[in-house]
Amino acid sequence: MTDILEADTAIQDDQIKVWDPAVRIFHWGLVTAYVVAYFTADDYRDLHEWAGYAALGLVAFRVIWGFVGSPHARFSDFVPGPKRLSEYVRLALRGREPRHLGHNPAAALMILFLLLATIVIGVSGWLLTTDWGWGSQLLEEVHEISVNVTLVAVGLHVAAAIYESIHQRENLIRAMFTGNKKR
């Protein structure tokens, strides 16, 4: 029994809590909102709209949490300046990028892009329900193009998480469920 407890402690000692519950709920909530909105766009308008409003609410929460949340949730922890970003990209192109406990600089840019894209999708979708935007071909195109560009970005995000998981020998997808990463 002592061996089992010692092994469990060793596993815990090798882990550190990085993603707090709020970040993880936001992440998987946004994934859910996107999936629901995407697959209800044609046949279930009310559900589609509510999923869009949920996505906007989640983004509003995440922006606030980016200033007041736990250390690794804060934008000040992971949003890079130009010098830090260019250094990271230079090293990454050589396969020598350093491991980051939180988000790496490239991931930070993707996060900011996805937050902004969600806002564009949500606001353009909402405007399509108003008297001002009803029937606007331009708004419909902005909405649809933003969705398609975001889907490509999500694909890149997932591919990068898989690549980093292999490259850094750490399951980043599991970390987004458990909140834990290797020290």
Short mmCIF file of N, CA and C in Angstrom, two decimals:
data_model
loop_
_atom_site.label_atom_id
_atom_site.label_comp_id
_atom_site.label_asym_id
_atom_site.label_seq_id
_atom_site.Cartn_x
_atom_site.Cartn_y
_atom_site.Cartn_z
N MET A 1 0.82 -1.19 0.00
CA MET A 1 0.00 0.00 0.00
C MET A 1 0.87 1.26 0.00
N THR A 2 1.95 1.24 0.75
CA THR A 2 2.85 2.37 0.81
C THR A 2 3.45 2.67 -0.57
N ASP A 3 3.78 1.60 -1.32
CA ASP A 3 4.35 1.79 -2.66
C ASP A 3 3.36 2.51 -3.57
N ILE A 4 2.08 2.15 -3.46
CA ILE A 4 1.05 2.79 -4.29
C ILE A 4 0.93 4.26 -3.93
N LEU A 5 0.90 4.58 -2.64
CA LEU A 5 0.82 5.97 -2.21
C LEU A 5 2.04 6.76 -2.65
N GLU A 6 3.22 6.16 -2.54
CA GLU A 6 4.45 6.84 -2.97
C GLU A 6 4.43 7.08 -4.47
N ALA A 7 3.95 6.12 -5.26
CA ALA A 7 3.87 6.29 -6.70
C ALA A 7 2.88 7.39 -7.05
N ASP A 8 1.74 7.44 -6.35
CA ASP A 8 0.75 8.48 -6.61
C ASP A 8 1.31 9.85 -6.27
N THR A 9 2.03 9.96 -5.17
CA THR A 9 2.64 11.22 -4.77
C THR A 9 3.68 11.65 -5.80
N ALA A 10 4.45 10.68 -6.32
CA ALA A 10 5.46 11.01 -7.33
C ALA A 10 4.80 11.57 -8.58
N ILE A 11 3.68 10.97 -8.96
CA ILE A 11 2.96 11.48 -10.13
C ILE A 11 2.48 12.90 -9.88
N GLN A 12 1.92 13.13 -8.69
CA GLN A 12 1.42 14.46 -8.36
C GLN A 12 2.56 15.46 -8.27
N ASP A 13 3.71 15.03 -7.73
CA ASP A 13 4.85 15.93 -7.61
C ASP A 13 5.40 16.33 -8.97
N ASP A 14 5.18 15.51 -9.98
CA ASP A 14 5.66 15.78 -11.33
C ASP A 14 4.71 16.69 -12.10
N GLN A 15 3.55 16.98 -11.52
CA GLN A 15 2.52 17.76 -12.19
C GLN A 15 2.36 19.13 -11.52
N ILE A 16 1.90 20.08 -12.31
CA ILE A 16 1.58 21.39 -11.77
C ILE A 16 0.26 21.84 -12.41
N LYS A 17 -0.58 22.46 -11.60
CA LYS A 17 -1.86 22.95 -12.11
C LYS A 17 -1.58 24.22 -12.92
N VAL A 18 -1.93 24.18 -14.20
CA VAL A 18 -1.69 25.32 -15.08
C VAL A 18 -3.01 25.96 -15.49
N TRP A 19 -3.94 25.13 -15.96
CA TRP A 19 -5.22 25.68 -16.46
C TRP A 19 -6.27 25.54 -15.36
N ASP A 20 -6.74 26.67 -14.87
CA ASP A 20 -7.75 26.65 -13.82
C ASP A 20 -9.10 26.20 -14.39
N PRO A 21 -10.04 25.85 -13.52
CA PRO A 21 -11.35 25.38 -14.01
C PRO A 21 -12.05 26.39 -14.93
N ALA A 22 -11.91 27.67 -14.64
CA ALA A 22 -12.57 28.68 -15.47
C ALA A 22 -12.05 28.65 -16.92
N VAL A 23 -10.75 28.51 -17.09
CA VAL A 23 -10.17 28.43 -18.44
C VAL A 23 -10.64 27.18 -19.15
N ARG A 24 -10.67 26.07 -18.43
CA ARG A 24 -11.07 24.81 -19.06
C ARG A 24 -12.56 24.81 -19.40
N ILE A 25 -13.39 25.33 -18.53
CA ILE A 25 -14.82 25.43 -18.83
C ILE A 25 -15.05 26.37 -20.01
N PHE A 26 -14.33 27.50 -20.03
CA PHE A 26 -14.43 28.40 -21.17
C PHE A 26 -14.06 27.67 -22.46
N HIS A 27 -12.91 26.99 -22.45
CA HIS A 27 -12.41 26.33 -23.66
C HIS A 27 -13.42 25.33 -24.20
N TRP A 28 -13.86 24.40 -23.35
CA TRP A 28 -14.77 23.35 -23.82
C TRP A 28 -16.18 23.89 -24.04
N GLY A 29 -16.54 24.94 -23.32
CA GLY A 29 -17.83 25.59 -23.58
C GLY A 29 -17.85 26.25 -24.95
N LEU A 30 -16.73 26.88 -25.31
CA LEU A 30 -16.65 27.51 -26.63
C LEU A 30 -16.65 26.46 -27.73
N VAL A 31 -15.95 25.36 -27.51
CA VAL A 31 -15.97 24.26 -28.48
C VAL A 31 -17.42 23.80 -28.67
N THR A 32 -18.13 23.60 -27.58
CA THR A 32 -19.52 23.15 -27.65
C THR A 32 -20.40 24.17 -28.38
N ALA A 33 -20.25 25.45 -28.04
CA ALA A 33 -21.04 26.49 -28.69
C ALA A 33 -20.79 26.52 -30.20
N TYR A 34 -19.53 26.39 -30.61
CA TYR A 34 -19.20 26.37 -32.04
C TYR A 34 -19.85 25.18 -32.74
N VAL A 35 -19.72 24.01 -32.13
CA VAL A 35 -20.28 22.80 -32.75
C VAL A 35 -21.80 22.92 -32.89
N VAL A 36 -22.45 23.36 -31.82
CA VAL A 36 -23.92 23.51 -31.86
C VAL A 36 -24.30 24.55 -32.91
N ALA A 37 -23.64 25.69 -32.91
CA ALA A 37 -23.98 26.75 -33.87
C ALA A 37 -23.74 26.28 -35.30
N TYR A 38 -22.64 25.60 -35.52
CA TYR A 38 -22.31 25.16 -36.87
C TYR A 38 -23.34 24.17 -37.42
N PHE A 39 -23.72 23.21 -36.60
CA PHE A 39 -24.61 22.16 -37.09
C PHE A 39 -26.10 22.52 -36.99
N THR A 40 -26.42 23.69 -36.46
CA THR A 40 -27.82 24.12 -36.41
C THR A 40 -28.10 25.32 -37.30
N ALA A 41 -27.12 25.74 -38.07
CA ALA A 41 -27.25 26.98 -38.84
C ALA A 41 -28.42 26.97 -39.81
N ASP A 42 -28.70 25.85 -40.45
CA ASP A 42 -29.72 25.83 -41.48
C ASP A 42 -31.12 25.48 -40.98
N ASP A 43 -31.21 24.62 -39.98
CA ASP A 43 -32.52 24.07 -39.62
C ASP A 43 -33.06 24.49 -38.26
N TYR A 44 -32.22 24.97 -37.38
CA TYR A 44 -32.65 25.29 -36.02
C TYR A 44 -32.18 26.69 -35.64
N ARG A 45 -32.81 27.68 -36.21
CA ARG A 45 -32.35 29.06 -36.08
C ARG A 45 -32.24 29.53 -34.63
N ASP A 46 -33.26 29.24 -33.81
CA ASP A 46 -33.22 29.69 -32.41
C ASP A 46 -32.02 29.09 -31.67
N LEU A 47 -31.82 27.80 -31.83
CA LEU A 47 -30.69 27.13 -31.17
C LEU A 47 -29.37 27.70 -31.70
N HIS A 48 -29.30 27.94 -33.00
CA HIS A 48 -28.12 28.52 -33.62
C HIS A 48 -27.80 29.88 -32.99
N GLU A 49 -28.82 30.71 -32.87
CA GLU A 49 -28.61 32.05 -32.30
C GLU A 49 -28.19 31.97 -30.84
N TRP A 50 -28.82 31.10 -30.06
CA TRP A 50 -28.46 30.98 -28.65
C TRP A 50 -27.04 30.45 -28.48
N ALA A 51 -26.64 29.55 -29.35
CA ALA A 51 -25.25 29.07 -29.30
C ALA A 51 -24.29 30.22 -29.59
N GLY A 52 -24.66 31.08 -30.54
CA GLY A 52 -23.84 32.26 -30.85
C GLY A 52 -23.77 33.22 -29.67
N TYR A 53 -24.90 33.46 -29.01
CA TYR A 53 -24.90 34.33 -27.83
C TYR A 53 -24.06 33.72 -26.70
N ALA A 54 -24.15 32.40 -26.55
CA ALA A 54 -23.34 31.72 -25.54
C ALA A 54 -21.86 31.91 -25.84
N ALA A 55 -21.48 31.78 -27.13
CA ALA A 55 -20.08 31.98 -27.52
C ALA A 55 -19.63 33.40 -27.19
N LEU A 56 -20.46 34.38 -27.49
CA LEU A 56 -20.10 35.77 -27.17
C LEU A 56 -19.97 35.97 -25.66
N GLY A 57 -20.87 35.39 -24.90
CA GLY A 57 -20.78 35.49 -23.44
C GLY A 57 -19.51 34.85 -22.90
N LEU A 58 -19.17 33.70 -23.46
CA LEU A 58 -17.94 33.03 -23.04
C LEU A 58 -16.72 33.88 -23.37
N VAL A 59 -16.70 34.50 -24.54
CA VAL A 59 -15.56 35.35 -24.90
C VAL A 59 -15.49 36.56 -23.98
N ALA A 60 -16.64 37.16 -23.67
CA ALA A 60 -16.64 38.30 -22.74
C ALA A 60 -16.05 37.88 -21.39
N PHE A 61 -16.48 36.71 -20.91
CA PHE A 61 -15.93 36.19 -19.67
C PHE A 61 -14.42 36.00 -19.78
N ARG A 62 -13.96 35.40 -20.89
CA ARG A 62 -12.53 35.09 -21.05
C ARG A 62 -11.68 36.35 -21.11
N VAL A 63 -12.23 37.39 -21.74
CA VAL A 63 -11.48 38.65 -21.78
C VAL A 63 -11.32 39.20 -20.37
N ILE A 64 -12.39 39.19 -19.60
CA ILE A 64 -12.28 39.65 -18.20
C ILE A 64 -11.30 38.76 -17.43
N TRP A 65 -11.43 37.44 -17.60
CA TRP A 65 -10.55 36.49 -16.89
C TRP A 65 -9.10 36.68 -17.32
N GLY A 66 -8.90 37.18 -18.52
CA GLY A 66 -7.55 37.43 -19.01
C GLY A 66 -6.84 38.54 -18.25
N PHE A 67 -7.61 39.32 -17.49
CA PHE A 67 -7.01 40.39 -16.68
C PHE A 67 -7.03 40.09 -15.19
N VAL A 68 -8.00 39.29 -14.73
CA VAL A 68 -8.14 39.08 -13.30
C VAL A 68 -8.00 37.62 -12.88
N GLY A 69 -7.83 36.71 -13.82
CA GLY A 69 -7.80 35.28 -13.53
C GLY A 69 -6.50 34.80 -12.94
N SER A 70 -6.38 33.50 -12.89
CA SER A 70 -5.17 32.87 -12.35
C SER A 70 -3.96 33.24 -13.21
N PRO A 71 -2.76 33.05 -12.69
CA PRO A 71 -1.56 33.53 -13.40
C PRO A 71 -1.45 33.10 -14.87
N HIS A 72 -1.65 31.82 -15.18
CA HIS A 72 -1.48 31.39 -16.56
C HIS A 72 -2.66 31.76 -17.45
N ALA A 73 -3.76 32.21 -16.85
CA ALA A 73 -4.92 32.65 -17.62
C ALA A 73 -4.78 34.10 -18.05
N ARG A 74 -3.90 34.83 -17.43
CA ARG A 74 -3.78 36.27 -17.70
C ARG A 74 -3.04 36.54 -19.01
N PHE A 75 -3.55 37.49 -19.74
CA PHE A 75 -2.91 37.87 -21.01
C PHE A 75 -1.47 38.30 -20.77
N SER A 76 -1.22 38.95 -19.65
CA SER A 76 0.15 39.41 -19.36
C SER A 76 1.12 38.25 -19.23
N ASP A 77 0.62 37.05 -18.97
CA ASP A 77 1.48 35.88 -18.85
C ASP A 77 1.87 35.30 -20.20
N PHE A 78 0.98 35.42 -21.19
CA PHE A 78 1.26 34.69 -22.43
C PHE A 78 1.22 35.50 -23.72
N VAL A 79 0.69 36.69 -23.72
CA VAL A 79 0.67 37.46 -24.96
C VAL A 79 2.05 38.07 -25.16
N PRO A 80 2.72 37.70 -26.28
CA PRO A 80 4.11 38.13 -26.48
C PRO A 80 4.20 39.49 -27.15
N GLY A 81 5.33 40.13 -26.91
CA GLY A 81 5.66 41.30 -27.70
C GLY A 81 6.30 40.85 -29.00
N PRO A 82 6.54 41.77 -29.93
CA PRO A 82 7.12 41.39 -31.22
C PRO A 82 8.46 40.68 -31.12
N LYS A 83 9.33 41.14 -30.22
CA LYS A 83 10.65 40.54 -30.08
C LYS A 83 10.54 39.08 -29.59
N ARG A 84 9.73 38.87 -28.56
CA ARG A 84 9.55 37.52 -28.01
C ARG A 84 8.93 36.60 -29.05
N LEU A 85 7.97 37.10 -29.80
CA LEU A 85 7.32 36.30 -30.83
C LEU A 85 8.30 35.93 -31.93
N SER A 86 9.07 36.90 -32.41
CA SER A 86 10.00 36.61 -33.51
C SER A 86 11.08 35.63 -33.07
N GLU A 87 11.54 35.75 -31.83
CA GLU A 87 12.54 34.81 -31.31
C GLU A 87 11.95 33.40 -31.23
N TYR A 88 10.71 33.30 -30.77
CA TYR A 88 10.06 31.99 -30.67
C TYR A 88 9.90 31.38 -32.06
N VAL A 89 9.42 32.15 -33.02
CA VAL A 89 9.22 31.64 -34.38
C VAL A 89 10.55 31.20 -34.98
N ARG A 90 11.60 32.00 -34.77
CA ARG A 90 12.93 31.65 -35.29
C ARG A 90 13.37 30.30 -34.74
N LEU A 91 13.20 30.09 -33.45
CA LEU A 91 13.59 28.82 -32.84
C LEU A 91 12.67 27.68 -33.28
N ALA A 92 11.39 27.97 -33.41
CA ALA A 92 10.42 26.94 -33.83
C ALA A 92 10.71 26.44 -35.23
N LEU A 93 11.11 27.34 -36.11
CA LEU A 93 11.43 26.94 -37.48
C LEU A 93 12.62 25.97 -37.52
N ARG A 94 13.43 26.00 -36.49
CA ARG A 94 14.57 25.09 -36.37
C ARG A 94 14.23 23.86 -35.51
N GLY A 95 12.99 23.82 -35.01
CA GLY A 95 12.60 22.72 -34.13
C GLY A 95 13.23 22.81 -32.76
N ARG A 96 13.61 24.02 -32.36
CA ARG A 96 14.33 24.20 -31.09
C ARG A 96 13.58 25.14 -30.14
N GLU A 97 12.29 25.29 -30.35
CA GLU A 97 11.53 26.21 -29.50
C GLU A 97 11.47 25.68 -28.07
N PRO A 98 11.53 26.57 -27.11
CA PRO A 98 11.48 26.14 -25.71
C PRO A 98 10.06 25.74 -25.31
N ARG A 99 9.99 24.89 -24.32
CA ARG A 99 8.69 24.50 -23.76
C ARG A 99 8.19 25.65 -22.89
N HIS A 100 6.89 25.87 -22.93
CA HIS A 100 6.28 26.89 -22.08
C HIS A 100 5.28 26.20 -21.16
N LEU A 101 5.29 26.59 -19.91
CA LEU A 101 4.35 26.01 -18.98
C LEU A 101 2.93 26.42 -19.36
N GLY A 102 2.76 27.69 -19.69
CA GLY A 102 1.47 28.18 -20.18
C GLY A 102 1.46 28.10 -21.70
N HIS A 103 0.79 29.05 -22.33
CA HIS A 103 0.76 29.08 -23.79
C HIS A 103 2.07 29.61 -24.35
N ASN A 104 2.52 29.03 -25.46
CA ASN A 104 3.69 29.58 -26.13
C ASN A 104 3.27 30.80 -26.94
N PRO A 105 4.21 31.62 -27.41
CA PRO A 105 3.85 32.84 -28.13
C PRO A 105 2.99 32.62 -29.38
N ALA A 106 3.24 31.55 -30.12
CA ALA A 106 2.42 31.29 -31.31
C ALA A 106 0.99 30.92 -30.91
N ALA A 107 0.85 30.12 -29.86
CA ALA A 107 -0.48 29.76 -29.36
C ALA A 107 -1.21 31.00 -28.86
N ALA A 108 -0.48 31.92 -28.26
CA ALA A 108 -1.09 33.15 -27.77
C ALA A 108 -1.72 33.93 -28.92
N LEU A 109 -1.01 34.01 -30.04
CA LEU A 109 -1.59 34.71 -31.20
C LEU A 109 -2.83 34.01 -31.70
N MET A 110 -2.81 32.68 -31.71
CA MET A 110 -3.97 31.93 -32.15
C MET A 110 -5.15 32.18 -31.21
N ILE A 111 -4.90 32.21 -29.92
CA ILE A 111 -5.96 32.47 -28.96
C ILE A 111 -6.57 33.85 -29.21
N LEU A 112 -5.74 34.85 -29.37
CA LEU A 112 -6.25 36.19 -29.64
C LEU A 112 -7.05 36.22 -30.94
N PHE A 113 -6.54 35.54 -31.97
CA PHE A 113 -7.26 35.48 -33.24
C PHE A 113 -8.62 34.82 -33.07
N LEU A 114 -8.66 33.69 -32.36
CA LEU A 114 -9.93 32.97 -32.18
C LEU A 114 -10.91 33.79 -31.34
N LEU A 115 -10.44 34.50 -30.36
CA LEU A 115 -11.33 35.38 -29.59
C LEU A 115 -11.92 36.47 -30.48
N LEU A 116 -11.06 37.12 -31.26
CA LEU A 116 -11.52 38.17 -32.16
C LEU A 116 -12.47 37.60 -33.23
N ALA A 117 -12.13 36.45 -33.79
CA ALA A 117 -12.98 35.83 -34.82
C ALA A 117 -14.35 35.49 -34.25
N THR A 118 -14.38 35.02 -33.02
CA THR A 118 -15.66 34.70 -32.38
C THR A 118 -16.51 35.96 -32.21
N ILE A 119 -15.87 37.05 -31.86
CA ILE A 119 -16.58 38.32 -31.74
C ILE A 119 -17.14 38.74 -33.10
N VAL A 120 -16.34 38.65 -34.16
CA VAL A 120 -16.82 39.02 -35.50
C VAL A 120 -17.98 38.14 -35.92
N ILE A 121 -17.86 36.84 -35.69
CA ILE A 121 -18.94 35.91 -36.04
C ILE A 121 -20.20 36.24 -35.25
N GLY A 122 -20.05 36.41 -33.95
CA GLY A 122 -21.21 36.67 -33.09
C GLY A 122 -21.89 37.99 -33.37
N VAL A 123 -21.10 39.04 -33.53
CA VAL A 123 -21.69 40.36 -33.79
C VAL A 123 -22.33 40.41 -35.17
N SER A 124 -21.67 39.85 -36.17
CA SER A 124 -22.27 39.85 -37.51
C SER A 124 -23.54 39.00 -37.53
N GLY A 125 -23.55 37.89 -36.80
CA GLY A 125 -24.75 37.07 -36.71
C GLY A 125 -25.87 37.82 -36.00
N TRP A 126 -25.54 38.47 -34.90
CA TRP A 126 -26.55 39.26 -34.19
C TRP A 126 -27.09 40.37 -35.09
N LEU A 127 -26.21 41.08 -35.78
CA LEU A 127 -26.67 42.16 -36.65
C LEU A 127 -27.64 41.67 -37.73
N LEU A 128 -27.46 40.44 -38.16
CA LEU A 128 -28.37 39.88 -39.16
C LEU A 128 -29.79 39.70 -38.62
N THR A 129 -29.95 39.74 -37.29
CA THR A 129 -31.28 39.61 -36.70
C THR A 129 -31.92 40.96 -36.42
N THR A 130 -31.19 42.04 -36.66
CA THR A 130 -31.72 43.38 -36.38
C THR A 130 -32.35 43.98 -37.63
N ASP A 131 -33.16 45.01 -37.42
CA ASP A 131 -33.76 45.72 -38.57
C ASP A 131 -32.67 46.29 -39.47
N TRP A 132 -31.60 46.77 -38.89
CA TRP A 132 -30.52 47.38 -39.65
C TRP A 132 -29.82 46.37 -40.55
N GLY A 133 -29.58 45.17 -40.03
CA GLY A 133 -28.78 44.20 -40.78
C GLY A 133 -29.57 43.12 -41.48
N TRP A 134 -30.87 43.06 -41.25
CA TRP A 134 -31.70 41.99 -41.83
C TRP A 134 -31.57 41.96 -43.35
N GLY A 135 -31.21 40.82 -43.89
CA GLY A 135 -31.13 40.65 -45.33
C GLY A 135 -29.88 41.23 -45.98
N SER A 136 -28.93 41.72 -45.18
CA SER A 136 -27.71 42.31 -45.73
C SER A 136 -26.81 41.21 -46.29
N GLN A 137 -26.60 41.26 -47.59
CA GLN A 137 -25.72 40.28 -48.23
C GLN A 137 -24.29 40.43 -47.71
N LEU A 138 -23.84 41.66 -47.50
CA LEU A 138 -22.49 41.90 -47.00
C LEU A 138 -22.31 41.27 -45.61
N LEU A 139 -23.27 41.49 -44.71
CA LEU A 139 -23.18 40.90 -43.37
C LEU A 139 -23.20 39.38 -43.43
N GLU A 140 -24.04 38.83 -44.28
CA GLU A 140 -24.08 37.37 -44.42
C GLU A 140 -22.74 36.83 -44.88
N GLU A 141 -22.11 37.53 -45.82
CA GLU A 141 -20.80 37.10 -46.30
C GLU A 141 -19.73 37.22 -45.22
N VAL A 142 -19.77 38.33 -44.48
CA VAL A 142 -18.82 38.50 -43.38
C VAL A 142 -18.99 37.37 -42.38
N HIS A 143 -20.25 37.06 -42.05
CA HIS A 143 -20.54 35.99 -41.09
C HIS A 143 -20.01 34.64 -41.60
N GLU A 144 -20.35 34.30 -42.81
CA GLU A 144 -19.96 32.98 -43.36
C GLU A 144 -18.45 32.87 -43.58
N ILE A 145 -17.85 33.91 -44.12
CA ILE A 145 -16.40 33.88 -44.35
C ILE A 145 -15.67 33.78 -43.00
N SER A 146 -16.14 34.52 -42.01
CA SER A 146 -15.52 34.47 -40.68
C SER A 146 -15.61 33.07 -40.09
N VAL A 147 -16.76 32.42 -40.27
CA VAL A 147 -16.91 31.05 -39.78
C VAL A 147 -15.90 30.14 -40.48
N ASN A 148 -15.81 30.24 -41.79
CA ASN A 148 -14.91 29.36 -42.54
C ASN A 148 -13.44 29.61 -42.20
N VAL A 149 -13.05 30.86 -42.06
CA VAL A 149 -11.67 31.18 -41.68
C VAL A 149 -11.40 30.65 -40.26
N THR A 150 -12.38 30.78 -39.39
CA THR A 150 -12.22 30.30 -38.02
C THR A 150 -12.09 28.78 -37.99
N LEU A 151 -12.84 28.09 -38.82
CA LEU A 151 -12.72 26.62 -38.87
C LEU A 151 -11.31 26.20 -39.29
N VAL A 152 -10.74 26.92 -40.24
CA VAL A 152 -9.36 26.63 -40.64
C VAL A 152 -8.42 26.90 -39.46
N ALA A 153 -8.63 28.01 -38.77
CA ALA A 153 -7.78 28.34 -37.61
C ALA A 153 -7.93 27.29 -36.51
N VAL A 154 -9.15 26.82 -36.28
CA VAL A 154 -9.35 25.77 -35.27
C VAL A 154 -8.59 24.50 -35.68
N GLY A 155 -8.65 24.16 -36.97
CA GLY A 155 -7.90 23.01 -37.45
C GLY A 155 -6.40 23.18 -37.21
N LEU A 156 -5.88 24.36 -37.47
CA LEU A 156 -4.46 24.64 -37.20
C LEU A 156 -4.16 24.56 -35.70
N HIS A 157 -5.08 25.07 -34.90
CA HIS A 157 -4.93 25.04 -33.44
C HIS A 157 -4.83 23.59 -32.94
N VAL A 158 -5.72 22.74 -33.41
CA VAL A 158 -5.71 21.33 -33.00
C VAL A 158 -4.44 20.65 -33.50
N ALA A 159 -4.08 20.91 -34.76
CA ALA A 159 -2.85 20.31 -35.31
C ALA A 159 -1.62 20.76 -34.53
N ALA A 160 -1.58 22.03 -34.16
CA ALA A 160 -0.45 22.54 -33.38
C ALA A 160 -0.40 21.90 -32.00
N ALA A 161 -1.57 21.70 -31.39
CA ALA A 161 -1.61 21.04 -30.07
C ALA A 161 -1.10 19.61 -30.16
N ILE A 162 -1.46 18.93 -31.23
CA ILE A 162 -0.97 17.56 -31.43
C ILE A 162 0.54 17.57 -31.68
N TYR A 163 0.99 18.47 -32.55
CA TYR A 163 2.42 18.58 -32.82
C TYR A 163 3.21 18.87 -31.54
N GLU A 164 2.76 19.87 -30.79
CA GLU A 164 3.46 20.23 -29.55
C GLU A 164 3.41 19.09 -28.54
N SER A 165 2.31 18.36 -28.50
CA SER A 165 2.22 17.21 -27.59
C SER A 165 3.29 16.18 -27.92
N ILE A 166 3.49 15.94 -29.20
CA ILE A 166 4.52 14.97 -29.63
C ILE A 166 5.92 15.56 -29.43
N HIS A 167 6.10 16.79 -29.89
CA HIS A 167 7.41 17.44 -29.85
C HIS A 167 7.89 17.63 -28.40
N GLN A 168 7.00 18.05 -27.53
CA GLN A 168 7.38 18.32 -26.14
C GLN A 168 7.15 17.10 -25.23
N ARG A 169 6.64 16.02 -25.82
CA ARG A 169 6.35 14.79 -25.07
C ARG A 169 5.43 15.05 -23.87
N GLU A 170 4.32 15.73 -24.20
CA GLU A 170 3.35 16.10 -23.16
C GLU A 170 1.97 16.19 -23.80
N ASN A 171 1.01 15.51 -23.24
CA ASN A 171 -0.34 15.49 -23.81
C ASN A 171 -1.07 16.77 -23.45
N LEU A 172 -1.04 17.74 -24.37
CA LEU A 172 -1.65 19.04 -24.11
C LEU A 172 -3.17 18.97 -24.13
N ILE A 173 -3.73 18.05 -24.89
CA ILE A 173 -5.18 17.92 -24.93
C ILE A 173 -5.67 17.41 -23.57
N ARG A 174 -5.01 16.42 -23.02
CA ARG A 174 -5.37 15.94 -21.68
C ARG A 174 -5.21 17.07 -20.66
N ALA A 175 -4.17 17.87 -20.81
CA ALA A 175 -3.95 18.98 -19.88
C ALA A 175 -5.12 19.96 -19.90
N MET A 176 -5.77 20.11 -21.05
CA MET A 176 -6.91 21.03 -21.11
C MET A 176 -8.15 20.42 -20.44
N PHE A 177 -8.12 19.12 -20.19
CA PHE A 177 -9.20 18.49 -19.40
C PHE A 177 -8.86 18.50 -17.91
N THR A 178 -7.63 18.15 -17.57
CA THR A 178 -7.25 18.01 -16.17
C THR A 178 -6.74 19.31 -15.55
N GLY A 179 -6.20 20.18 -16.38
CA GLY A 179 -5.58 21.41 -15.89
C GLY A 179 -4.12 21.24 -15.52
N ASN A 180 -3.63 20.00 -15.53
CA ASN A 180 -2.27 19.71 -15.10
C ASN A 180 -1.31 19.53 -16.27
N LYS A 181 -0.09 19.99 -16.06
CA LYS A 181 1.00 19.75 -17.01
C LYS A 181 2.22 19.28 -16.21
N LYS A 182 3.19 18.74 -16.95
CA LYS A 182 4.47 18.39 -16.30
C LYS A 182 5.14 19.66 -15.82
N ARG A 183 5.86 19.52 -14.73
CA ARG A 183 6.61 20.68 -14.21
C ARG A 183 7.67 21.08 -15.19
#
